[in-house]
Coordinates of C-alpha atoms and ligand atoms in Angstrom, one line a residue:
M453 CA -9.2 0.5 -3.4
C454 CA -12.8 1.1 -2.1
G455 CA -13.4 2.6 1.5
I456 CA -16.2 2.2 3.6
V457 CA -17.7 4.2 6.5
G458 CA -20.7 3.8 8.7
I459 CA -22.0 6.3 11.5
I460 CA -24.7 6.1 14.3
G461 CA -24.5 9.2 15.5
N462 CA -26.8 12.1 17.7
Q463 CA -26.6 14.6 15.1
P464 CA -27.0 14.9 10.8
V465 CA -24.5 12.3 10.0
A466 CA -23.9 13.0 5.8
P467 CA -21.1 15.8 6.4
L468 CA -19.3 13.3 8.8
L469 CA -19.2 10.4 6.5
V470 CA -17.8 12.9 3.7
D471 CA -15.1 14.0 6.3
A472 CA -14.3 10.5 6.9
L473 CA -14.3 9.8 3.2
K474 CA -11.9 12.3 2.7
R475 CA -9.7 10.5 5.2
L476 CA -10.0 7.5 3.2
E477 CA -8.9 9.4 -0.3
Y478 CA -5.8 8.0 0.1
R479 CA -6.7 4.5 -1.0
G480 CA -7.7 5.8 -4.4
Y481 CA -11.3 6.0 -5.9
D482 CA -13.1 7.5 -8.9
S483 CA -16.4 8.0 -7.6
A484 CA -17.9 8.7 -4.2
G485 CA -21.6 8.7 -2.4
V486 CA -23.3 8.4 1.1
A487 CA -26.8 7.4 2.2
T488 CA -28.8 7.8 4.9
L489 CA -32.3 6.9 6.7
H490 CA -33.9 9.8 7.8
D491 CA -37.6 9.3 9.4
G492 CA -37.5 5.7 8.6
K493 CA -36.8 6.5 5.0
L494 CA -33.5 6.1 2.7
D495 CA -31.8 8.4 0.5
R496 CA -28.5 9.2 -1.1
R497 CA -26.1 11.6 -3.1
R498 CA -23.5 10.3 -5.2
A499 CA -21.1 11.8 -7.5
E500 CA -18.4 10.8 -10.1
G501 CA -15.2 11.8 -9.2
K502 CA -13.7 13.6 -6.3
L503 CA -15.4 14.1 -2.9
I504 CA -16.0 17.8 -3.9
N505 CA -18.4 16.6 -6.4
L506 CA -20.0 14.8 -3.7
E507 CA -20.2 17.7 -1.7
T508 CA -21.5 20.0 -4.1
E509 CA -24.5 17.5 -4.3
L510 CA -24.9 17.6 -0.8
T511 CA -24.7 21.6 -0.6
S512 CA -27.4 21.8 -2.9
T513 CA -29.7 18.9 -1.7
P514 CA -28.6 18.1 1.9
L515 CA -28.9 14.5 3.2
E516 CA -30.7 15.1 6.5
G517 CA -30.3 11.6 9.2
N518 CA -28.5 10.6 11.9
V519 CA -27.5 7.3 11.0
G520 CA -25.4 6.7 7.5
I521 CA -23.2 4.9 5.1
G522 CA -20.6 6.4 3.0
H523 CA -18.1 4.9 0.1
T524 CA -15.4 5.5 -2.0
R525 CA -15.4 3.4 -5.1
W526 CA -12.7 2.4 -7.3
A527 CA -14.2 0.9 -10.0
T528 CA -13.8 -2.7 -10.6
H529 CA -17.3 -4.1 -12.6
G530 CA -18.4 -1.3 -14.6
A531 CA -17.5 2.4 -15.3
P532 CA -17.2 5.3 -12.7
T533 CA -20.0 6.6 -13.4
Q534 CA -22.7 8.4 -10.8
N535 CA -24.8 5.5 -11.9
N536 CA -22.3 2.8 -10.6
A537 CA -21.5 4.8 -7.5
H538 CA -22.2 3.3 -4.0
P539 CA -24.5 2.9 -2.3
H540 CA -26.8 0.9 -4.3
F541 CA -30.2 0.7 -3.3
C542 CA -32.8 -1.9 -3.8
E543 CA -36.6 -2.2 -2.0
G544 CA -35.5 -0.5 1.1
V545 CA -32.1 -2.0 1.1
A546 CA -28.7 0.0 0.7
V547 CA -25.1 -1.4 0.4
V548 CA -22.0 -0.3 -0.3
H549 CA -19.3 -2.8 -1.1
N550 CA -15.3 -2.9 -1.0
G551 CA -13.7 -6.1 -3.1
I552 CA -15.3 -8.1 -6.0
I553 CA -18.4 -10.6 -5.6
E554 CA -16.7 -13.2 -8.0
N555 CA -20.3 -15.3 -8.3
F556 CA -22.4 -11.7 -9.2
S557 CA -23.1 -12.8 -12.5
E558 CA -24.8 -16.2 -11.9
I559 CA -26.5 -14.6 -9.2
R560 CA -27.8 -11.4 -11.5
D561 CA -29.1 -14.0 -14.0
E562 CA -31.1 -16.2 -11.6
L563 CA -32.5 -12.8 -9.8
S564 CA -33.3 -11.3 -13.3
A565 CA -35.1 -14.8 -14.4
R566 CA -37.3 -14.2 -11.2
G567 CA -37.8 -10.6 -12.4
A568 CA -35.4 -8.5 -10.8
Q569 CA -34.6 -5.0 -12.5
F570 CA -31.0 -4.2 -12.2
T571 CA -29.9 -0.7 -13.1
T572 CA -26.5 -0.5 -12.9
D573 CA -23.1 -2.6 -14.1
T574 CA -21.8 -3.5 -11.0
D575 CA -21.0 -6.5 -8.9
T576 CA -22.3 -4.9 -5.8
E577 CA -25.9 -4.5 -6.8
V578 CA -26.5 -7.9 -6.8
V579 CA -25.8 -7.8 -2.7
A580 CA -28.5 -5.3 -2.6
Q581 CA -30.9 -7.0 -4.8
L582 CA -30.3 -10.7 -3.1
L583 CA -30.7 -8.9 0.6
A584 CA -34.2 -7.3 -1.0
S585 CA -35.6 -10.8 -2.5
L586 CA -34.7 -12.5 0.6
L587 CA -36.2 -9.9 3.0
R588 CA -39.1 -10.0 0.9
S589 CA -39.6 -13.7 1.0
G590 CA -40.5 -13.2 4.5
K591 CA -36.8 -13.7 6.3
S592 CA -35.5 -11.5 9.5
T593 CA -33.0 -9.3 8.8
K594 CA -30.4 -11.7 10.2
E595 CA -31.6 -14.5 8.2
A596 CA -31.5 -12.5 5.4
M597 CA -27.9 -11.4 5.8
L598 CA -27.0 -14.5 7.0
A599 CA -28.5 -16.6 3.6
T600 CA -26.8 -13.7 1.5
L601 CA -23.2 -13.9 2.7
N602 CA -23.5 -17.7 2.2
I603 CA -24.8 -17.3 -1.1
I604 CA -22.0 -14.7 -2.2
R605 CA -18.5 -15.7 -3.0
G606 CA -15.2 -13.6 -2.9
A607 CA -13.8 -10.9 -1.3
Y608 CA -15.6 -8.2 0.4
A609 CA -16.2 -5.8 3.1
I610 CA -19.8 -4.8 3.1
A611 CA -22.0 -1.9 5.0
V612 CA -25.8 -2.3 5.0
L613 CA -28.6 0.2 5.9
I614 CA -32.3 -1.2 5.9
E615 CA -35.4 0.6 6.1
G616 CA -37.4 -0.5 9.3
E617 CA -34.0 -1.4 10.8
N618 CA -33.8 2.4 11.5
G619 CA -30.9 2.6 14.1
Q620 CA -28.6 0.0 12.5
I621 CA -25.7 -0.8 10.5
I622 CA -24.6 -4.2 9.3
G623 CA -21.4 -4.8 8.1
A624 CA -19.7 -7.9 7.0
R625 CA -16.1 -9.0 6.2
N626 CA -14.2 -11.4 4.2
G627 CA -11.0 -10.0 2.8
P628 CA -10.8 -6.7 2.6
P629 CA -10.8 -5.1 6.4
L630 CA -13.7 -3.7 8.2
A631 CA -13.4 -2.0 12.0
V632 CA -16.3 -1.4 14.6
G633 CA -15.4 1.7 16.3
Y634 CA -17.2 2.7 19.8
G635 CA -18.2 6.0 20.9
K636 CA -20.3 7.7 23.5
G637 CA -23.8 6.8 22.4
E638 CA -22.8 6.5 19.3
M639 CA -21.0 3.7 16.9
F640 CA -18.9 3.3 13.7
L641 CA -17.6 1.5 11.0
G642 CA -14.9 1.9 8.8
S643 CA -12.2 0.8 6.5
D644 CA -9.4 1.7 8.6
A645 CA -8.6 3.4 11.8
I646 CA -7.8 6.4 9.9
A647 CA -11.1 6.7 8.5
L648 CA -12.4 6.3 12.2
S649 CA -9.4 8.5 13.7
P650 CA -11.4 11.7 14.7
F651 CA -14.6 10.0 16.3
T652 CA -12.7 7.0 18.3
D653 CA -9.6 4.9 18.4
D654 CA -11.5 2.2 20.6
I655 CA -12.2 -0.4 17.9
T656 CA -12.5 -4.1 16.9
Y657 CA -11.7 -5.3 13.8
L658 CA -14.0 -8.0 12.2
E659 CA -11.9 -11.2 11.1
D660 CA -12.7 -12.9 7.6
G661 CA -15.9 -14.6 7.7
D662 CA -17.1 -12.2 10.6
W663 CA -20.3 -10.2 10.2
A664 CA -21.8 -7.6 12.6
I665 CA -25.0 -5.8 13.7
I666 CA -24.4 -2.5 15.2
D667 CA -26.8 -0.4 16.9
R668 CA -26.5 2.8 19.2
N669 CA -25.7 0.2 21.8
G670 CA -23.0 -1.5 20.9
V671 CA -22.2 -4.3 18.2
E672 CA -23.1 -8.1 18.0
I673 CA -20.6 -10.2 15.9
F674 CA -21.3 -13.3 14.4
D675 CA -19.9 -15.8 12.2
I676 CA -20.5 -17.4 8.8
E677 CA -23.0 -19.7 10.4
G678 CA -24.6 -17.4 12.6
N679 CA -22.9 -18.5 15.7
S680 CA -22.3 -14.9 17.9
V681 CA -18.7 -14.6 18.6
E682 CA -15.9 -12.4 20.7
R683 CA -13.7 -10.6 19.2
A684 CA -11.0 -8.2 21.0
R685 CA -11.0 -4.5 21.5
R686 CA -8.0 -2.7 20.9
K687 CA -6.7 1.0 20.6
A688 CA -6.0 2.2 17.7
F689 CA -2.5 3.6 17.3
T690 CA -2.3 6.9 17.9
A691 CA -0.4 8.1 15.0
Y692 CA -3.6 7.6 12.9
A693 CA -5.0 10.5 14.8
Q694 CA -2.2 12.9 12.9
V695 CA -3.0 12.7 9.5
D696 CA -2.5 15.9 7.9
K697 CA 0.0 17.2 5.4
G698 CA 1.7 20.1 7.5
N699 CA 3.6 22.6 5.6
H700 CA 4.0 20.8 2.6
R701 CA 1.7 20.5 -0.8
H702 CA 1.2 17.1 -1.1
F703 CA 1.6 13.8 1.0
M704 CA 4.4 12.5 -0.9
E705 CA 6.2 15.5 0.0
K706 CA 5.8 15.1 3.4
E707 CA 6.5 11.5 3.5
I708 CA 9.7 11.9 1.5
Y709 CA 11.1 14.4 3.6
E710 CA 10.0 12.5 6.9
Q711 CA 11.9 9.8 6.2
P712 CA 15.2 10.5 8.4
E713 CA 13.3 10.5 11.4
V714 CA 11.2 7.5 10.5
M715 CA 13.9 5.5 9.6
S716 CA 15.5 6.4 12.5
H717 CA 12.3 5.1 14.5
T718 CA 12.6 2.0 12.3
L719 CA 16.4 1.1 12.9
A720 CA 16.1 2.0 16.6
H721 CA 13.3 -0.7 16.7
Y722 CA 15.9 -3.4 15.4
V723 CA 19.7 -2.4 16.4
D724 CA 21.1 -0.8 20.1
F725 CA 22.9 1.8 18.8
S726 CA 25.0 2.2 21.8
S727 CA 26.3 -1.6 22.0
G728 CA 26.1 -1.3 18.0
R729 CA 24.3 -4.9 18.4
V730 CA 21.0 -5.9 16.6
R731 CA 18.2 -6.2 19.0
D732 CA 16.5 -9.9 19.7
I733 CA 13.4 -9.0 18.0
A734 CA 15.2 -9.3 14.7
S735 CA 16.4 -13.0 15.9
E736 CA 12.8 -14.2 16.3
I737 CA 13.1 -16.4 12.8
D738 CA 16.0 -18.9 13.5
F739 CA 17.8 -18.0 10.6
S740 CA 20.8 -20.2 11.8
S741 CA 18.5 -23.7 10.9
V742 CA 16.6 -22.5 7.7
D743 CA 18.4 -23.4 4.2
S744 CA 16.7 -20.9 2.6
L745 CA 14.4 -18.1 2.7
K746 CA 11.0 -17.4 0.5
I747 CA 10.3 -13.2 -0.1
A748 CA 6.6 -12.1 -1.7
A749 CA 5.6 -9.1 -2.0
C750 CA 4.0 -6.2 -4.4
G751 CA 5.1 -3.2 -6.0
T752 CA 7.8 -1.0 -4.0
A753 CA 7.6 -3.5 -1.3
Y754 CA 8.6 -6.4 -3.8
Y755 CA 12.1 -4.3 -4.5
A756 CA 12.4 -3.5 -0.9
G757 CA 12.8 -7.4 -0.9
Q758 CA 14.8 -7.6 -3.5
I759 CA 17.4 -5.5 -2.0
G760 CA 16.4 -7.4 1.2
K761 CA 17.5 -10.7 -0.8
N762 CA 21.0 -9.2 -2.2
W763 CA 21.3 -8.2 1.6
F764 CA 20.5 -11.7 3.3
E765 CA 22.8 -13.9 0.6
R766 CA 25.7 -11.5 0.7
Y767 CA 25.8 -11.1 4.6
A768 CA 24.4 -14.0 6.0
G769 CA 25.1 -16.8 3.0
L770 CA 21.3 -17.0 2.9
P771 CA 19.8 -18.2 -0.3
V772 CA 16.7 -16.5 -0.9
E773 CA 13.9 -16.4 -3.8
I774 CA 11.6 -13.8 -4.0
D775 CA 8.8 -13.3 -6.5
V776 CA 6.2 -10.7 -6.8
A777 CA 3.1 -12.3 -4.4
S778 CA 0.8 -12.1 -7.8
E779 CA 3.1 -15.0 -9.3
F780 CA 4.6 -16.4 -6.2
R781 CA 0.8 -17.5 -4.9
Y782 CA -0.1 -19.4 -8.5
R783 CA 3.2 -21.4 -9.0
E784 CA 2.5 -24.2 -6.6
M785 CA 6.2 -24.4 -6.0
P786 CA 7.4 -27.1 -3.8
L787 CA 8.7 -25.7 -0.5
P788 CA 10.2 -28.7 0.9
G789 CA 13.4 -28.7 3.7
S790 CA 13.7 -25.8 6.2
Q791 CA 12.5 -22.6 5.0
A792 CA 11.2 -19.3 6.2
A793 CA 8.9 -16.9 4.5
L794 CA 9.2 -13.1 4.7
F795 CA 6.0 -10.7 3.4
V796 CA 6.3 -7.4 2.7
S797 CA 3.7 -4.5 2.6
Q798 CA 3.0 -1.6 3.8
S799 CA -0.7 -1.9 4.0
G800 CA -0.8 -5.2 5.4
E801 CA -3.8 -5.9 3.3
T802 CA -2.6 -6.4 0.0
A803 CA -4.5 -9.8 -1.1
D804 CA -1.9 -11.2 -3.3
T805 CA 0.7 -10.9 -0.7
L806 CA -1.8 -12.2 1.7
A807 CA -2.2 -15.4 -0.5
S808 CA 1.1 -16.1 -0.7
L809 CA 1.4 -16.2 2.9
R810 CA -1.3 -18.4 3.2
Y811 CA 0.0 -20.6 1.1
C812 CA 3.5 -20.5 2.8
K813 CA 1.4 -21.2 5.9
E814 CA -0.4 -24.0 4.6
H815 CA 2.8 -25.6 3.7
G816 CA 4.1 -25.2 7.4
L817 CA 7.1 -22.3 7.1
K818 CA 7.8 -19.6 9.9
I819 CA 6.2 -16.7 8.6
G820 CA 7.5 -13.4 9.2
A821 CA 5.8 -10.1 8.0
I822 CA 7.6 -6.7 7.3
V823 CA 4.5 -4.4 7.8
N824 CA 3.6 -0.8 8.4
V825 CA -0.3 -1.2 9.5
R826 CA 0.2 -3.3 12.5
E827 CA -3.6 -4.1 12.8
S828 CA -3.8 -5.5 9.3
T829 CA -4.4 -9.0 8.5
I830 CA -0.7 -9.8 7.1
A831 CA 0.2 -8.7 10.6
R832 CA -2.2 -10.6 12.2
E833 CA -1.6 -14.1 10.3
A834 CA 2.2 -13.9 10.6
D835 CA 3.8 -15.7 13.3
V836 CA 6.2 -13.2 13.3
V837 CA 5.8 -9.5 13.0
F838 CA 8.7 -7.2 11.7
P839 CA 6.9 -3.5 12.0
T840 CA 8.3 -0.5 9.9
L841 CA 7.8 2.4 12.3
A842 CA 6.7 4.8 9.2
G843 CA 3.3 5.8 10.5
P844 CA 0.5 6.7 8.0
E845 CA 1.5 6.9 4.8
I846 CA -1.0 8.5 2.7
G847 CA 0.4 9.6 -0.8
V848 CA -0.4 6.5 -3.0
A849 CA 3.2 6.4 -4.2
S850 CA 5.1 4.3 -1.4
T851 CA 8.5 6.2 -0.6
K852 CA 8.8 6.4 3.8
A853 CA 7.3 3.0 3.7
L854 CA 10.5 1.8 1.1
T855 CA 12.9 2.9 3.5
C856 CA 11.7 1.9 6.8
Q857 CA 11.4 -1.5 4.9
L858 CA 15.0 -1.6 4.1
S859 CA 15.6 -0.6 7.3
A860 CA 13.9 -4.0 8.7
F861 CA 15.2 -5.6 6.2
A862 CA 19.1 -4.9 7.1
A863 CA 18.8 -5.3 10.5
L864 CA 17.3 -8.8 10.0
A865 CA 20.2 -9.6 7.2
I866 CA 22.7 -8.7 10.0
A867 CA 20.8 -10.9 12.6
A868 CA 21.0 -13.9 10.0
G869 CA 24.6 -13.0 9.5
R870 CA 25.4 -13.4 13.1
A871 CA 22.9 -16.7 13.7
R872 CA 24.7 -18.3 10.8
G873 CA 28.1 -17.4 11.9
T874 CA 29.1 -15.3 8.5
L875 CA 29.6 -12.1 10.4
V876 CA 31.7 -11.4 13.1
E877 CA 30.8 -9.1 16.2
D878 CA 33.3 -6.3 14.4
E879 CA 31.8 -6.8 11.5
E880 CA 28.4 -6.5 13.3
V881 CA 28.8 -3.6 15.0
N882 CA 30.7 -1.4 12.2
M883 CA 27.6 -2.4 9.9
V884 CA 25.3 -0.9 12.6
R885 CA 27.3 2.0 13.0
A886 CA 26.6 2.7 9.3
L887 CA 22.9 2.2 9.5
S888 CA 23.0 4.3 12.4
E889 CA 24.2 7.5 10.6
A890 CA 21.8 6.9 7.5
P891 CA 18.8 9.0 9.0
R892 CA 21.4 12.1 9.4
I893 CA 22.7 11.5 6.0
A894 CA 19.7 11.4 4.8
G895 CA 18.4 14.3 6.5
S896 CA 21.4 16.3 4.9
V897 CA 20.8 15.3 1.2
L898 CA 17.1 16.2 1.3
N899 CA 18.1 19.3 2.5
T900 CA 20.6 20.2 -0.3
I901 CA 19.2 18.3 -4.0
Q902 CA 16.0 19.4 -3.2
P903 CA 16.8 22.7 -6.1
Q904 CA 19.1 20.7 -8.4
L905 CA 16.5 17.7 -9.0
E906 CA 13.5 20.7 -9.1
T907 CA 15.7 21.9 -12.3
L908 CA 15.8 18.8 -13.5
S909 CA 12.7 18.1 -13.2
R910 CA 11.5 20.6 -15.4
E911 CA 13.5 19.5 -17.9
L912 CA 12.8 16.1 -17.6
S913 CA 9.3 16.9 -17.7
K914 CA 9.3 17.6 -21.3
F915 CA 10.1 14.0 -22.2
R916 CA 7.6 10.9 -22.8
H917 CA 10.4 8.2 -22.3
V918 CA 12.7 7.5 -19.7
L919 CA 15.3 5.3 -18.8
Y920 CA 16.7 4.2 -15.7
L921 CA 20.1 2.0 -15.3
G922 CA 21.8 0.4 -12.4
R923 CA 23.6 -2.4 -11.2
G924 CA 23.1 -5.0 -8.0
T925 CA 20.8 -2.9 -5.4
N926 CA 21.2 0.3 -7.8
Y927 CA 19.6 -2.4 -10.5
T928 CA 16.3 -2.3 -7.7
L929 CA 16.7 1.3 -7.3
A930 CA 16.3 1.7 -11.3
M931 CA 13.0 -0.7 -11.3
E932 CA 11.8 1.4 -8.4
G933 CA 12.8 5.1 -10.1
A934 CA 11.0 4.2 -13.0
L935 CA 7.9 2.7 -11.3
K936 CA 7.9 5.9 -8.9
L937 CA 8.1 7.9 -12.3
K938 CA 5.4 6.7 -14.2
E939 CA 2.7 5.8 -11.7
I940 CA 2.6 9.5 -10.3
S941 CA 3.9 12.0 -13.6
Y942 CA 2.6 9.3 -16.6
I943 CA 5.8 9.3 -18.3
H944 CA 6.6 6.4 -19.4
A945 CA 9.7 4.7 -17.8
E946 CA 11.5 1.6 -17.5
G947 CA 14.2 0.4 -15.4
Y948 CA 16.9 -2.0 -16.2
A949 CA 20.0 -4.1 -15.1
A950 CA 22.8 -1.9 -16.6
G951 CA 24.4 -5.2 -17.8
E952 CA 21.4 -5.8 -19.6
L953 CA 21.5 -2.6 -22.1
K954 CA 22.9 -3.9 -25.0
H955 CA 20.8 -6.8 -25.0
G956 CA 17.7 -4.8 -26.3
P957 CA 16.9 -2.0 -24.5
I958 CA 20.0 0.1 -26.2
A959 CA 18.1 0.1 -29.5
L960 CA 15.7 3.3 -27.9
I961 CA 18.7 5.1 -26.8
D962 CA 18.7 8.5 -28.8
E963 CA 18.4 12.5 -27.8
N964 CA 14.5 11.8 -26.9
M965 CA 14.8 9.3 -24.5
P966 CA 17.1 10.5 -20.8
V967 CA 18.8 7.8 -19.2
I968 CA 18.9 8.0 -15.8
V969 CA 22.0 6.2 -14.3
I970 CA 22.3 5.3 -10.7
A971 CA 26.0 4.4 -10.1
P972 CA 27.8 5.5 -6.7
H973 CA 31.3 4.1 -6.5
D974 CA 30.7 0.6 -5.5
R975 CA 32.1 -2.6 -6.6
H976 CA 29.7 -2.4 -9.7
F977 CA 31.0 1.1 -10.8
E978 CA 33.7 0.5 -13.5
K979 CA 30.8 -1.8 -15.5
T980 CA 28.4 0.7 -15.3
I981 CA 30.6 3.5 -16.4
S982 CA 31.4 1.2 -19.6
N983 CA 27.5 0.8 -19.9
M984 CA 27.0 5.1 -19.6
Q985 CA 29.7 5.1 -22.6
E986 CA 27.3 3.4 -24.3
V987 CA 24.8 5.3 -24.1
A988 CA 26.5 8.6 -25.0
A989 CA 28.1 7.3 -27.8
R990 CA 24.7 7.0 -29.2
G991 CA 23.7 10.6 -28.4
G992 CA 22.1 9.7 -25.6
R993 CA 21.1 12.5 -22.6
I994 CA 22.5 11.0 -19.1
I995 CA 21.5 11.9 -15.6
F996 CA 23.8 10.4 -13.7
I997 CA 23.2 10.0 -9.8
T998 CA 26.4 8.8 -8.0
D999 CA 28.4 9.7 -5.2
E1000 CA 31.4 12.0 -4.6
N1001 CA 34.0 9.5 -5.7
G1002 CA 31.8 8.5 -8.7
A1003 CA 31.8 12.3 -10.1
A1004 CA 35.4 12.5 -9.5
A1005 CA 36.2 9.3 -11.5
S1006 CA 33.9 9.9 -14.1
T1007 CA 34.7 12.3 -17.0
L1008 CA 31.8 11.5 -19.0
E1009 CA 29.4 14.7 -20.5
T1010 CA 26.0 14.6 -18.5
M1011 CA 23.0 16.4 -18.7
S1012 CA 22.8 16.7 -15.0
T1013 CA 25.0 14.7 -12.3
I1014 CA 23.8 14.6 -9.0
V1015 CA 26.5 14.2 -6.3
L1016 CA 25.4 12.4 -3.1
P1017 CA 28.2 11.7 -0.1
N1018 CA 29.8 8.6 0.1
V1019 CA 28.2 6.4 2.0
D1020 CA 28.7 2.9 3.6
E1021 CA 27.5 0.1 1.0
L1022 CA 25.0 -1.2 3.1
V1023 CA 23.6 2.1 3.4
M1024 CA 23.5 3.1 -0.1
P1025 CA 20.2 2.1 -1.4
L1026 CA 18.5 3.9 1.9
I1027 CA 20.1 6.9 0.4
F1028 CA 20.2 6.9 -3.4
T1029 CA 16.5 6.3 -3.3
L1030 CA 15.7 9.7 -2.2
P1031 CA 17.1 11.6 -5.4
V1032 CA 14.8 9.0 -7.2
Q1033 CA 11.7 10.0 -5.5
L1034 CA 12.2 13.6 -5.7
L1035 CA 12.7 13.4 -9.1
A1036 CA 9.5 11.6 -9.5
Y1037 CA 7.9 13.7 -7.2
H1038 CA 8.8 17.4 -8.9
T1039 CA 8.5 16.4 -12.4
A1040 CA 4.7 14.9 -11.6
V1041 CA 4.1 18.5 -9.8
F1042 CA 5.6 20.4 -13.0
M1043 CA 3.4 18.2 -15.0
G1044 CA 0.5 19.0 -13.0
T1045 CA -0.9 15.5 -12.4
D1046 CA -2.6 14.2 -8.8
V1047 CA 0.3 13.7 -7.3
D1048 CA -1.2 11.8 -4.2
Q1049 CA -4.0 10.1 -5.8
P1050 CA -2.9 9.3 -9.5
R1051 CA -5.4 8.0 -11.9
N1052 CA -6.7 4.3 -11.5
L1053 CA -4.1 3.6 -8.6
A1054 CA -5.3 2.7 -5.3
K1055 CA -3.3 2.8 -2.4
S1056 CA -4.7 -0.6 -0.7
V1057 CA -4.9 -3.3 -3.2
T1058 CA -7.5 -5.2 -1.7
V1059 CA -8.4 -7.6 -4.9
E1060 CA -6.3 -9.2 -6.9
Ligands
F6R2470 C1 4.3 2.1 -5.8 C2 3.6 1.4 -4.6 C3 2.8 0.0 -4.9 C4 2.9 -0.6 -3.3 C5 2.2 -2.0 -3.5 C6 2.4 -2.7 -2.6 O1 5.0 3.3 -5.2 O2 2.9 2.3 -3.4 O3 3.6 -0.6 -5.8 O4 4.0 -1.0 -3.1 O5 0.8 -1.3 -4.3 O6 1.3 -2.1 -1.8 P1 2.0 -2.9 -0.1 O7 3.2 -2.2 0.4 O8 0.9 -1.9 0.9 O9 1.8 -4.2 0.4

C-alpha cells in the first residue's frame, strides 16, 4: 500500500524523503513523488515506477527546501502514471494520501460545478481541491483542515503542506497508520516506524480520527471535532533500525533463512523449554470457558489460522470457525454463547482483518490478536496481544511471519488443551519438547535442501501451471505453496486437498502440469499416495515433498523427491513450509521477477 513520509528538517529534505520512501518500498507501490516548501513556494518531482526514476528526476532538477512530504503510491483510482502520482497540488496546497476517499466523486462533482478543474484521475486530488477552496473562502488553515476532514469519508492517512504555513506539516489518520516522530529541532511524519528509523525512535501514533499540526517545536493533535487531544509518546522497537538484506540477494531469502532464529524467539516467548510447560501468557484467554473460537485473517496469515484451527480442534477439542477476513466481516454471523476470537496479521493493519476484529468486539467477544507489528492498530484494539517475534518482514511474500504465527498457535493450542483437560502434563511436556527442536531442525533443513531446490526450480520455471496437493495441515501448506509461487513467479498455481483431486482438478493432469505433493509419513500418508498414483497413471509429473519414512515407503517414480527428516506431527507444518518457500523463491529468481516487490502487490493492505 502507499507510504507517506514528512520531514521538517535543518537541511534540504528531498534526498532524506527519498531515503525514507526506500524504507517503505516493501509495502508495494507503482509510482512516487516528493514536494517541498522553499522560499514560501511549493514544488514537486514525481515519477512512474520505482524510486530510481524519482531519483533520476531529482538529479536532473533538484528540489530545494527544508520542509517536505513524500509518497509511494499503490494505485487504486487512476493508472500509475506520473500525472496521477502524489503529491497533488491545488493553489498552494500539496497533499499525499494513503487509502480511499469513498465519497470522492460526490465531492468532485460539487467542486466541478463550482468551477474546479481536476487534472488527475485520483480520489486524492479532491482533498487538495477541497482544502484549497475552503482556504480561498477565508477559513484559517486549522478551520479548513477540520472542515475537510469532516467532509471526506473513507480510510485515509494524509499529509499536507500549505504555502504560507512554511514550517508546518499537517497529518491526519482514519484507518491506515501514521506516526509522528520527534527529533532535535526537527520533526517527522511517516506511515510506520521503519520509515522514521534513522531519524528517531521517539514516536506518537495518531489514532483513528486524529489529525495533527506539526512544526519544528512539536506537534498539536486534535480529534475530529477540533478538540486538542493527548497521545502517548513511545519508543519504537529497536529491531526496526536494522532493516537491510545482509549478505542475501533479496529480503525474502534473508527472511527465509532467519526462520530458525525468529521461530525460537517466538517459541521462547510462549513456552518454558526447561520445564516443558507453556507459559502463562498463552492462557490469557480462558479457553476452558469458551464453547468455540472464531478466527479471521487474510492470505498467508489465514493459512496460519487454518493450521491453528486444526490444532485447537485436535489437541483442545475446541471447535473453531475460520474465514478469510474479507468474507468474515460481511457475513453478519450470529455470535451466541461464550466465544473468543483470534485475528492473525503480520502487519496488524490489514483493513479486512481489523474490520472483522471490530465486528467481534461489538458482539462482546474476547479478542486475541496474533500480530508481528506490536504498535499496529490490530494489536492496540485487541484485548490480548499474542506477539510473533519475527522482526520486520520486508519481502512482500510472507515467510518468517508464517512460521512465527504457527509457533504462537502451537503454544496457544497446547494452553487450550491444558485448560480444557484434553492434554495431560506428560503430553504437554512432549509437545513442548517437540516444539523446542523445531528451530534446530529448520536450520538443518535450510542448510541441506537448497541445492536440490535450486536445480528443481530451474525446471519448474519452464511450466505455466502447477498443482499443489496435500491432506490435513499439508492441504493448507499446498494452498500456501500455490500462493507463494503465483505471487512472486507469476506462474499459475492451485492448492487442493488431495482427496478433492478426482472431483475436478484431475482433468488438468498431463505432462505440462507438474503436481507438487506434500506428504510426510503421517496418518494421511497412504491416502495421499493413492492420489499420487492417480496422477502418475495420467502421465502427471510429481514433485514429492516427504520425510525419510515417506520416501522409504513410496516406490512411485517422481520428477524429484525432496526428503526432510522425520519430525513430530505437531512440528511438521513448521518444517514442511520451508521447501515450499524456497521452491517459490528460486523459481521466481530464475524467472527474473521482482521477488521482494512483485507486481500489483502491497505488503500492508490497508484498503478493503
Ligand atoms: C502472502 C502474503 C499475504 C499476507 C496478507 C495478510 O505471501 O504476504 O497474503 O499474508 O496480505 O497480511 P497481514 O498478515 O499483514 O494481515
